PDB file of C-alpha atoms in Angstrom:
ATOM      1  CA  MET I1208      12.617   1.995   7.180  1.00  0.00           C
ATOM      2  CA  VAL I1209       9.946  -0.492   8.030  1.00  0.00           C
ATOM      3  CA  ASP I1210      10.271  -4.017   6.829  1.00  0.00           C
ATOM      4  CA  GLU I1211       7.049  -4.512   4.915  1.00  0.00           C
ATOM      5  CA  LYS I1212       7.109  -8.215   5.640  1.00  0.00           C
ATOM      6  CA  SER I1213       6.558  -7.471   9.307  1.00  0.00           C
ATOM      7  CA  VAL I1214       3.417  -5.523   8.442  1.00  0.00           C
ATOM      8  CA  SER I1215       1.934  -8.077   6.129  1.00  0.00           C
ATOM      9  CA  ALA I1216       2.734 -11.689   5.397  1.00  0.00           C
ATOM     10  CA  SER I1217       2.099 -11.194   1.683  1.00  0.00           C
ATOM     11  CA  GLU I1218       1.805  -8.123  -0.496  1.00  0.00           C
ATOM     12  CA  PRO I1219      -1.528  -6.952  -1.882  1.00  0.00           C
ATOM     13  CA  LEU I1220      -0.297  -7.434  -5.457  1.00  0.00           C
ATOM     14  CA  ASP I1221       0.137 -11.156  -4.687  1.00  0.00           C
ATOM     15  CA  LEU I1222      -3.640 -11.414  -4.859  1.00  0.00           C
ATOM     16  CA  ILE I1223      -3.551 -10.204  -8.462  1.00  0.00           C
ATOM     17  CA  ARG I1224      -0.819 -12.708  -9.262  1.00  0.00           C
ATOM     18  CA  LEU I1225      -3.106 -15.463  -8.017  1.00  0.00           C
ATOM     19  CA  CYS I1226      -5.743 -14.226 -10.465  1.00  0.00           C
ATOM     20  CA  LEU I1227      -3.546 -14.714 -13.568  1.00  0.00           C
ATOM     21  CA  ASP I1228      -5.416 -16.652 -16.249  1.00  0.00           C
ATOM     22  CA  GLU I1229      -8.596 -16.346 -14.182  1.00  0.00           C
ATOM     23  CA  GLN I1230     -11.720 -14.296 -14.844  1.00  0.00           C
ATOM     24  CA  ILE I1231     -11.419 -11.074 -12.909  1.00  0.00           C
ATOM     25  CA  PHE I1232     -13.727  -8.190 -12.111  1.00  0.00           C
ATOM     26  CA  VAL I1233     -12.206  -4.708 -12.234  1.00  0.00           C
ATOM     27  CA  LYS I1234     -13.847  -1.523 -11.045  1.00  0.00           C
ATOM     28  CA  LEU I1235     -12.650   1.487 -12.991  1.00  0.00           C
ATOM     29  CA  ARG I1236     -12.964   5.224 -12.679  1.00  0.00           C
ATOM     30  CA  GLY I1237     -15.861   6.823 -14.503  1.00  0.00           C
ATOM     31  CA  ASN I1238     -18.574   4.350 -13.452  1.00  0.00           C
ATOM     32  CA  ARG I1239     -17.092   1.497 -15.428  1.00  0.00           C
ATOM     33  CA  GLU I1240     -16.576  -2.126 -14.614  1.00  0.00           C
ATOM     34  CA  MET I1241     -14.768  -4.757 -16.606  1.00  0.00           C
ATOM     35  CA  THR I1242     -14.647  -8.498 -16.509  1.00  0.00           C
ATOM     36  CA  GLY I1243     -12.244 -10.657 -18.451  1.00  0.00           C
ATOM     37  CA  LYS I1244      -9.416 -13.127 -18.295  1.00  0.00           C
ATOM     38  CA  LEU I1245      -6.303 -11.632 -16.702  1.00  0.00           C
ATOM     39  CA  HIS I1246      -3.376 -12.141 -19.058  1.00  0.00           C
ATOM     40  CA  ALA I1247      -0.866  -9.760 -17.502  1.00  0.00           C
ATOM     41  CA  TYR I1248      -0.441  -7.025 -14.913  1.00  0.00           C
ATOM     42  CA  ASP I1249       2.294  -4.892 -13.387  1.00  0.00           C
ATOM     43  CA  SER I1250       2.876  -2.969 -10.178  1.00  0.00           C
ATOM     44  CA  HIS I1251       0.990   0.079 -11.530  1.00  0.00           C
ATOM     45  CA  CYS I1252      -2.046  -2.169 -12.010  1.00  0.00           C
ATOM     46  CA  ASN I1253      -1.762  -1.809 -15.760  1.00  0.00           C
ATOM     47  CA  ILE I1254      -3.598  -4.932 -16.879  1.00  0.00           C
ATOM     48  CA  VAL I1255      -4.249  -6.884 -20.039  1.00  0.00           C
ATOM     49  CA  LEU I1256      -7.612  -8.625 -20.247  1.00  0.00           C
ATOM     50  CA  GLY I1257      -8.777 -11.134 -22.796  1.00  0.00           C
ATOM     51  CA  ASP I1258     -12.421 -11.526 -23.919  1.00  0.00           C
ATOM     52  CA  ALA I1259     -13.322  -8.529 -21.821  1.00  0.00           C
ATOM     53  CA  THR I1260     -16.759  -7.095 -21.243  1.00  0.00           C
ATOM     54  CA  GLU I1261     -16.927  -3.503 -20.092  1.00  0.00           C
ATOM     55  CA  THR I1262     -20.068  -2.264 -18.393  1.00  0.00           C
ATOM     56  CA  ILE I1263     -20.588   1.485 -18.418  1.00  0.00           C
ATOM     57  CA  TYR I1264     -23.160   3.005 -16.097  1.00  0.00           C
ATOM     58  CA  TYR I1265     -24.715   6.314 -16.977  1.00  0.00           C
ATOM     59  CA  LEU I1266     -27.657   8.592 -16.298  1.00  0.00           C
ATOM     60  CA  GLU I1267     -29.805   9.659 -19.182  1.00  0.00           C
ATOM     61  CA  SER I1268     -30.839  13.294 -19.019  1.00  0.00           C
ATOM     62  CA  GLY I1269     -34.237  13.765 -17.407  1.00  0.00           C
ATOM     63  CA  SER I1270     -34.167  10.322 -15.830  1.00  0.00           C
ATOM     64  CA  GLU I1271     -33.221   9.160 -12.324  1.00  0.00           C
ATOM     65  CA  ASP I1272     -32.551   5.578 -13.350  1.00  0.00           C
ATOM     66  CA  VAL I1273     -29.026   4.376 -13.810  1.00  0.00           C
ATOM     67  CA  LYS I1274     -28.652   2.773 -17.193  1.00  0.00           C
ATOM     68  CA  SER I1275     -25.850   0.620 -18.432  1.00  0.00           C
ATOM     69  CA  ARG I1276     -24.391  -0.511 -21.700  1.00  0.00           C
ATOM     70  CA  LYS I1277     -21.824  -3.149 -22.468  1.00  0.00           C
ATOM     71  CA  GLU I1278     -18.835  -3.138 -24.762  1.00  0.00           C
ATOM     72  CA  LYS I1279     -16.835  -6.198 -25.635  1.00  0.00           C
ATOM     73  CA  SER I1280     -13.232  -6.471 -26.683  1.00  0.00           C
ATOM     74  CA  GLU I1281     -11.083  -9.442 -27.572  1.00  0.00           C
ATOM     75  CA  LEU I1282      -7.988  -8.038 -25.972  1.00  0.00           C
ATOM     76  CA  VAL I1283      -7.697  -4.840 -23.983  1.00  0.00           C
ATOM     77  CA  PHE I1284      -4.997  -2.958 -22.110  1.00  0.00           C
ATOM     78  CA  VAL I1285      -6.248  -1.043 -19.094  1.00  0.00           C
ATOM     79  CA  ARG I1286      -3.995   1.677 -17.737  1.00  0.00           C
ATOM     80  CA  GLY I1287      -3.375   1.295 -14.019  1.00  0.00           C
ATOM     81  CA  ASP I1288      -4.364   4.796 -12.975  1.00  0.00           C
ATOM     82  CA  SER I1289      -7.985   4.150 -13.860  1.00  0.00           C
ATOM     83  CA  VAL I1290      -8.156   0.960 -11.795  1.00  0.00           C
ATOM     84  CA  MET I1291      -9.959   1.239  -8.463  1.00  0.00           C
ATOM     85  CA  SER I1292     -10.263  -2.361  -7.369  1.00  0.00           C
ATOM     86  CA  ILE I1293      -9.724  -5.889  -8.608  1.00  0.00           C
ATOM     87  CA  ALA I1294     -11.401  -9.108  -7.523  1.00  0.00           C
ATOM     88  CA  ASP I1295     -11.672 -12.693  -8.681  1.00  0.00           C
ATOM     89  CA  ALA I1296     -14.900 -12.684 -10.709  1.00  0.00           C
ATOM     90  CA  SER I1297     -15.986 -16.080  -9.377  1.00  0.00           C
ATOM     91  CA  ASN I1298     -15.920 -14.823  -5.789  1.00  0.00           C
ATOM     92  CA  ILE I1299     -18.395 -12.007  -6.014  1.00  0.00           C
ATOM     93  CA  GLY I1300     -21.809 -12.250  -4.448  1.00  0.00           C
ATOM     94  CA  LYS I1301     -24.353  -9.584  -5.201  1.00  0.00           C
ATOM     95  CA  THR I1302     -26.344  -8.747  -2.116  1.00  0.00           C
ATOM     96  CA  ASN I1303     -28.476  -5.987  -3.570  1.00  0.00           C
ATOM     97  CA  ALA I1304     -29.217  -4.748  -7.012  1.00  0.00           C
TER      98      ALA I1304
ATOM     99  CA  MET H1151      18.340  32.307  -8.405  1.00  0.00           C
ATOM    100  CA  SER H1152      21.388  34.180  -7.048  1.00  0.00           C
ATOM    101  CA  GLU H1153      19.202  37.282  -6.615  1.00  0.00           C
ATOM    102  CA  ASP H1154      16.763  35.343  -4.471  1.00  0.00           C
ATOM    103  CA  HIS H1155      19.599  34.160  -2.326  1.00  0.00           C
ATOM    104  CA  SER H1156      20.887  37.660  -1.658  1.00  0.00           C
ATOM    105  CA  VAL H1157      17.410  38.814  -0.635  1.00  0.00           C
ATOM    106  CA  ILE H1158      17.200  36.026   1.872  1.00  0.00           C
ATOM    107  CA  THR H1159      20.575  36.784   3.427  1.00  0.00           C
ATOM    108  CA  ASP H1160      19.640  40.497   3.673  1.00  0.00           C
ATOM    109  CA  VAL H1161      16.525  39.668   5.605  1.00  0.00           C
ATOM    110  CA  ALA H1162      18.533  37.458   7.883  1.00  0.00           C
ATOM    111  CA  THR H1163      20.772  40.449   8.613  1.00  0.00           C
ATOM    112  CA  GLY H1164      23.898  39.077   7.150  1.00  0.00           C
ATOM    113  CA  THR H1165      23.709  35.577   8.537  1.00  0.00           C
ATOM    114  CA  SER H1166      24.037  32.641   6.223  1.00  0.00           C
ATOM    115  CA  GLU H1167      20.975  30.985   4.790  1.00  0.00           C
ATOM    116  CA  LEU H1168      21.158  28.134   7.279  1.00  0.00           C
ATOM    117  CA  ASP H1169      20.984  30.490  10.271  1.00  0.00           C
ATOM    118  CA  ILE H1170      17.728  32.148   9.248  1.00  0.00           C
ATOM    119  CA  GLY H1171      15.822  30.080  11.726  1.00  0.00           C
ATOM    120  CA  ALA H1172      17.917  31.476  14.564  1.00  0.00           C
ATOM    121  CA  SER H1173      17.477  35.114  13.669  1.00  0.00           C
ATOM    122  CA  ILE H1174      13.841  35.075  12.560  1.00  0.00           C
ATOM    123  CA  PRO H1175      11.500  33.348  14.961  1.00  0.00           C
ATOM    124  CA  SER H1176       9.664  30.694  12.981  1.00  0.00           C
ATOM    125  CA  VAL H1177       8.146  27.281  13.349  1.00  0.00           C
ATOM    126  CA  LEU H1178       8.806  24.619  10.789  1.00  0.00           C
ATOM    127  CA  PRO H1179       5.469  23.368   9.445  1.00  0.00           C
ATOM    128  CA  LEU H1180       6.030  19.800  10.549  1.00  0.00           C
ATOM    129  CA  GLU H1181       7.265  20.981  13.957  1.00  0.00           C
ATOM    130  CA  LEU H1182       3.816  22.461  14.484  1.00  0.00           C
ATOM    131  CA  ILE H1183       2.199  19.150  13.634  1.00  0.00           C
ATOM    132  CA  ASP H1184       4.658  17.246  15.793  1.00  0.00           C
ATOM    133  CA  LYS H1185       3.751  19.479  18.748  1.00  0.00           C
ATOM    134  CA  SER H1186       0.075  18.649  18.178  1.00  0.00           C
ATOM    135  CA  ILE H1187       0.573  14.937  18.798  1.00  0.00           C
ATOM    136  CA  GLY H1188      -1.738  13.954  21.615  1.00  0.00           C
ATOM    137  CA  SER H1189      -4.099  16.879  21.165  1.00  0.00           C
ATOM    138  CA  LYS H1190      -7.077  17.619  18.967  1.00  0.00           C
ATOM    139  CA  ILE H1191      -6.487  18.376  15.335  1.00  0.00           C
ATOM    140  CA  TRP H1192      -8.730  19.311  12.433  1.00  0.00           C
ATOM    141  CA  ALA H1193      -7.901  17.855   9.030  1.00  0.00           C
ATOM    142  CA  ILE H1194      -9.396  19.302   5.878  1.00  0.00           C
ATOM    143  CA  MET H1195      -9.159  17.351   2.633  1.00  0.00           C
ATOM    144  CA  SER H1196      -8.884  18.964  -0.768  1.00  0.00           C
ATOM    145  CA  ASP H1197     -12.435  17.803  -1.537  1.00  0.00           C
ATOM    146  CA  PHE H1198     -13.683  19.569   1.658  1.00  0.00           C
ATOM    147  CA  HIS H1199     -14.218  16.408   3.649  1.00  0.00           C
ATOM    148  CA  GLU H1200     -13.198  17.188   7.219  1.00  0.00           C
ATOM    149  CA  PHE H1201     -11.982  15.132  10.150  1.00  0.00           C
ATOM    150  CA  VAL H1202     -11.610  16.104  13.784  1.00  0.00           C
ATOM    151  CA  GLY H1203      -9.766  13.843  16.178  1.00  0.00           C
ATOM    152  CA  THR H1204      -6.799  13.355  18.456  1.00  0.00           C
ATOM    153  CA  LEU H1205      -3.517  13.224  16.535  1.00  0.00           C
ATOM    154  CA  VAL H1206      -1.731   9.988  17.375  1.00  0.00           C
ATOM    155  CA  GLY H1207       1.116  10.353  14.900  1.00  0.00           C
ATOM    156  CA  PHE H1208       2.172  10.867  11.327  1.00  0.00           C
ATOM    157  CA  ASP H1209       4.803   9.632   8.888  1.00  0.00           C
ATOM    158  CA  ASP H1210       7.136  11.202   6.326  1.00  0.00           C
ATOM    159  CA  PHE H1211       4.305  11.681   3.840  1.00  0.00           C
ATOM    160  CA  VAL H1212       2.104  13.209   6.566  1.00  0.00           C
ATOM    161  CA  ASN H1213      -0.303  10.338   6.426  1.00  0.00           C
ATOM    162  CA  ILE H1214      -1.853  10.817   9.852  1.00  0.00           C
ATOM    163  CA  ILE H1215      -3.285   8.582  12.553  1.00  0.00           C
ATOM    164  CA  LEU H1216      -6.293   9.999  14.369  1.00  0.00           C
ATOM    165  CA  SER H1217      -8.235   8.595  17.292  1.00  0.00           C
ATOM    166  CA  ASP H1218     -11.812   9.391  18.409  1.00  0.00           C
ATOM    167  CA  VAL H1219     -12.527  10.812  15.004  1.00  0.00           C
ATOM    168  CA  THR H1220     -15.585  12.614  13.727  1.00  0.00           C
ATOM    169  CA  GLU H1221     -15.924  12.678   9.961  1.00  0.00           C
ATOM    170  CA  TYR H1222     -17.781  15.497   8.230  1.00  0.00           C
ATOM    171  CA  ASP H1223     -18.933  15.532   4.639  1.00  0.00           C
ATOM    172  CA  VAL H1224     -18.644  18.417   2.215  1.00  0.00           C
ATOM    173  CA  ALA H1225     -21.857  19.908   3.638  1.00  0.00           C
ATOM    174  CA  ARG H1226     -20.200  19.849   7.108  1.00  0.00           C
ATOM    175  CA  LYS H1227     -22.680  17.267   8.349  1.00  0.00           C
ATOM    176  CA  VAL H1228     -21.376  14.522  10.622  1.00  0.00           C
ATOM    177  CA  VAL H1229     -20.984  11.402   8.509  1.00  0.00           C
ATOM    178  CA  CYS H1230     -19.788   9.054  11.214  1.00  0.00           C
ATOM    179  CA  LYS H1231     -17.437   8.522  14.127  1.00  0.00           C
ATOM    180  CA  ARG H1232     -14.425   6.216  14.078  1.00  0.00           C
ATOM    181  CA  SER H1233     -12.319   5.068  16.991  1.00  0.00           C
ATOM    182  CA  LYS H1234      -9.027   5.140  15.088  1.00  0.00           C
ATOM    183  CA  LEU H1235      -8.022   5.690  11.493  1.00  0.00           C
ATOM    184  CA  LEU H1236      -5.110   6.203   9.146  1.00  0.00           C
ATOM    185  CA  LEU H1237      -5.866   9.177   6.926  1.00  0.00           C
ATOM    186  CA  SER H1238      -4.053   9.204   3.604  1.00  0.00           C
ATOM    187  CA  SER H1239      -2.079  12.325   2.841  1.00  0.00           C
ATOM    188  CA  ARG H1240      -2.964  12.089  -0.818  1.00  0.00           C
ATOM    189  CA  ASN H1241      -5.891  14.506  -0.600  1.00  0.00           C
ATOM    190  CA  LEU H1242      -4.970  16.216   2.641  1.00  0.00           C
ATOM    191  CA  ALA H1243      -5.102  19.996   2.265  1.00  0.00           C
ATOM    192  CA  MET H1244      -4.847  21.467   5.763  1.00  0.00           C
ATOM    193  CA  LEU H1245      -4.191  20.543   9.368  1.00  0.00           C
ATOM    194  CA  VAL H1246      -5.429  22.895  12.066  1.00  0.00           C
ATOM    195  CA  PRO H1247      -4.003  22.259  15.557  1.00  0.00           C
ATOM    196  CA  GLU H1248      -6.508  22.691  18.406  1.00  0.00           C
ATOM    197  CA  GLY H1249      -9.115  22.817  15.688  1.00  0.00           C
ATOM    198  CA  LYS H1250     -12.660  22.407  16.888  1.00  0.00           C
ATOM    199  CA  GLY H1251     -13.778  21.516  13.415  1.00  0.00           C
ATOM    200  CA  PRO H1252     -16.788  22.824  11.556  1.00  0.00           C
ATOM    201  CA  GLU H1253     -18.882  23.008  14.769  1.00  0.00           C
ATOM    202  CA  ILE H1254     -17.600  26.450  15.694  1.00  0.00           C
TER     203      ILE H1254
ATOM    204  CA  MET D1470       9.477  -0.899  -2.082  1.00  0.00           C
ATOM    205  CA  SER D1471       9.213   2.665  -0.819  1.00  0.00           C
ATOM    206  CA  ALA D1472       7.108   2.410   2.244  1.00  0.00           C
ATOM    207  CA  VAL D1473       4.364   4.694   3.408  1.00  0.00           C
ATOM    208  CA  PRO D1474       4.606   3.649   7.041  1.00  0.00           C
ATOM    209  CA  THR D1475       7.972   5.198   7.852  1.00  0.00           C
ATOM    210  CA  SER D1476       7.127   6.334  11.337  1.00  0.00           C
ATOM    211  CA  ALA D1477       6.400   4.047  14.232  1.00  0.00           C
ATOM    212  CA  SER D1478       2.839   5.255  14.770  1.00  0.00           C
ATOM    213  CA  THR D1479       1.609   4.549  11.259  1.00  0.00           C
ATOM    214  CA  SER D1480       3.331   1.186  10.919  1.00  0.00           C
ATOM    215  CA  ASN D1481       2.230   0.166  14.410  1.00  0.00           C
ATOM    216  CA  PHE D1482      -1.342   1.021  13.529  1.00  0.00           C
ATOM    217  CA  LEU D1483      -1.136  -1.018  10.346  1.00  0.00           C
ATOM    218  CA  SER D1484       0.311  -4.048  12.122  1.00  0.00           C
ATOM    219  CA  ASP D1485      -2.314  -3.650  14.851  1.00  0.00           C
ATOM    220  CA  ILE D1486      -5.204  -3.769  12.412  1.00  0.00           C
ATOM    221  CA  THR D1487      -3.905  -6.445  10.022  1.00  0.00           C
ATOM    222  CA  ASN D1488      -6.200  -9.459  10.185  1.00  0.00           C
ATOM    223  CA  SER D1489      -8.880  -7.473  11.984  1.00  0.00           C
ATOM    224  CA  SER D1490     -12.071  -5.771  10.845  1.00  0.00           C
ATOM    225  CA  VAL D1491     -11.559  -2.460   9.108  1.00  0.00           C
ATOM    226  CA  ILE D1492     -13.415   0.111   7.068  1.00  0.00           C
ATOM    227  CA  VAL D1493     -11.669   1.447   3.984  1.00  0.00           C
ATOM    228  CA  LYS D1494     -13.125   4.606   2.500  1.00  0.00           C
ATOM    229  CA  LEU D1495     -12.222   5.699  -1.003  1.00  0.00           C
ATOM    230  CA  ASN D1496     -12.096   9.238  -2.320  1.00  0.00           C
ATOM    231  CA  ASN D1497     -15.161   8.600  -4.482  1.00  0.00           C
ATOM    232  CA  GLY D1498     -17.329   7.731  -1.462  1.00  0.00           C
ATOM    233  CA  PHE D1499     -17.240   3.940  -1.718  1.00  0.00           C
ATOM    234  CA  GLU D1500     -16.690   2.134   1.560  1.00  0.00           C
ATOM    235  CA  TYR D1501     -15.425  -1.379   2.065  1.00  0.00           C
ATOM    236  CA  HIS D1502     -16.097  -3.183   5.324  1.00  0.00           C
ATOM    237  CA  GLY D1503     -13.936  -6.264   5.701  1.00  0.00           C
ATOM    238  CA  VAL D1504     -10.930  -7.965   7.210  1.00  0.00           C
ATOM    239  CA  LEU D1505      -7.583  -6.396   6.303  1.00  0.00           C
ATOM    240  CA  SER D1506      -5.352  -9.161   5.028  1.00  0.00           C
ATOM    241  CA  SER D1507      -2.485  -7.110   3.651  1.00  0.00           C
ATOM    242  CA  ILE D1508      -1.326  -3.602   2.835  1.00  0.00           C
ATOM    243  CA  ASP D1509       1.793  -2.204   1.160  1.00  0.00           C
ATOM    244  CA  GLY D1510       3.653   1.083   0.961  1.00  0.00           C
ATOM    245  CA  PHE D1511       1.339   2.481  -1.697  1.00  0.00           C
ATOM    246  CA  MET D1512      -1.664   1.753   0.504  1.00  0.00           C
ATOM    247  CA  ASN D1513      -2.703  -0.972  -1.911  1.00  0.00           C
ATOM    248  CA  ILE D1514      -4.960  -3.121   0.221  1.00  0.00           C
ATOM    249  CA  VAL D1515      -6.359  -6.631   0.188  1.00  0.00           C
ATOM    250  CA  LEU D1516      -9.587  -7.176   2.097  1.00  0.00           C
ATOM    251  CA  GLU D1517     -11.246 -10.471   2.886  1.00  0.00           C
ATOM    252  CA  ASN D1518     -14.997 -10.961   3.129  1.00  0.00           C
ATOM    253  CA  SER D1519     -15.678  -7.353   2.345  1.00  0.00           C
ATOM    254  CA  ILE D1520     -18.926  -5.556   1.682  1.00  0.00           C
ATOM    255  CA  GLU D1521     -18.971  -2.684  -0.779  1.00  0.00           C
ATOM    256  CA  MET D1522     -21.155   0.171   0.396  1.00  0.00           C
ATOM    257  CA  VAL D1523     -22.202   3.597  -0.788  1.00  0.00           C
ATOM    258  CA  GLY D1524     -23.659   5.535   2.106  1.00  0.00           C
ATOM    259  CA  SER D1525     -25.700   2.888   3.896  1.00  0.00           C
ATOM    260  CA  LYS D1526     -26.506   0.899   0.772  1.00  0.00           C
ATOM    261  CA  GLU D1527     -24.851  -2.462   0.235  1.00  0.00           C
ATOM    262  CA  ILE D1528     -23.719  -2.999  -3.328  1.00  0.00           C
ATOM    263  CA  ARG D1529     -21.708  -6.213  -3.451  1.00  0.00           C
ATOM    264  CA  LYS D1530     -19.831  -8.747  -1.427  1.00  0.00           C
ATOM    265  CA  TYR D1531     -16.320  -9.854  -2.238  1.00  0.00           C
ATOM    266  CA  ASN D1532     -14.528 -12.906  -0.935  1.00  0.00           C
ATOM    267  CA  GLU D1533     -11.180 -11.265  -1.654  1.00  0.00           C
ATOM    268  CA  LEU D1534     -10.703  -7.773  -2.993  1.00  0.00           C
ATOM    269  CA  PHE D1535      -7.672  -5.742  -4.058  1.00  0.00           C
ATOM    270  CA  VAL D1536      -8.029  -1.965  -3.691  1.00  0.00           C
ATOM    271  CA  ARG D1537      -5.529   0.280  -5.465  1.00  0.00           C
ATOM    272  CA  GLY D1538      -3.869   2.565  -2.942  1.00  0.00           C
ATOM    273  CA  ASN D1539      -4.277   5.888  -4.733  1.00  0.00           C
ATOM    274  CA  ASN D1540      -8.049   5.777  -4.216  1.00  0.00           C
ATOM    275  CA  VAL D1541      -7.852   5.265  -0.461  1.00  0.00           C
ATOM    276  CA  MET D1542      -8.959   8.169   1.731  1.00  0.00           C
ATOM    277  CA  TYR D1543      -8.665   6.342   5.057  1.00  0.00           C
ATOM    278  CA  ILE D1544      -8.442   2.994   6.788  1.00  0.00           C
ATOM    279  CA  ALA D1545     -10.325   2.829  10.074  1.00  0.00           C
ATOM    280  CA  SER D1546     -10.339   0.107  12.685  1.00  0.00           C
ATOM    281  CA  GLN D1547     -13.812  -1.179  13.433  1.00  0.00           C
TER     282      GLN D1547
END
């Protein structure tokens, strides 16, 4: 069995630990994104966000343009299997629309 | 369950279940892949993405390392070439040794 | 933790590419070009200075990004 420590100095989940109590940006399955304050997480990437804003992207029939709508929640549990990626919200730079 | 077992031993002409390999010529699936290390292999994902490259190695989950890889999309068009990659076994459907890929 | 890299070739590859430029492709077509800072047995990945791309279109830049392993199709050295 390989010692994981020899492969990487720190584990990927350590990055999420560093984001506790910070604003994070989560990409979810189904063309959804969420930002909010990270209250808790586990190894499955189940997460609890406070003051979260969910952005849902969708196509309206007969239109090529991607539209989006936002939904806010005071406190939300996100199941880990729908999480694709997590980043510190303050460290994101949009390069293109 | 016990019926299945008796069928197997019949086929193996009376040998025990563990000796089947000796009496019926067969190749274990992973033996085939192990023999392909160092030669070209064609990997087909369950979403019909395809990869052709030289098999460098694989692990217990059959995550595979390929070198000099050509990636094809679902329409069998070349997407890009990569020098070396670790292909996750999660959506791996088939491995074809000596496979020339979709360009047959 | 149960490790993905149980054979020498896969774990060697991962140690070879840690801290170097990689391309991570997800099953949904998203690609991340960045520096691999860590990876675990589930193929959870942390990338530094990564660019999110779909096809040849740049979407976003991330200083640090965690990618959940189940979405990963491949990790390629650049």
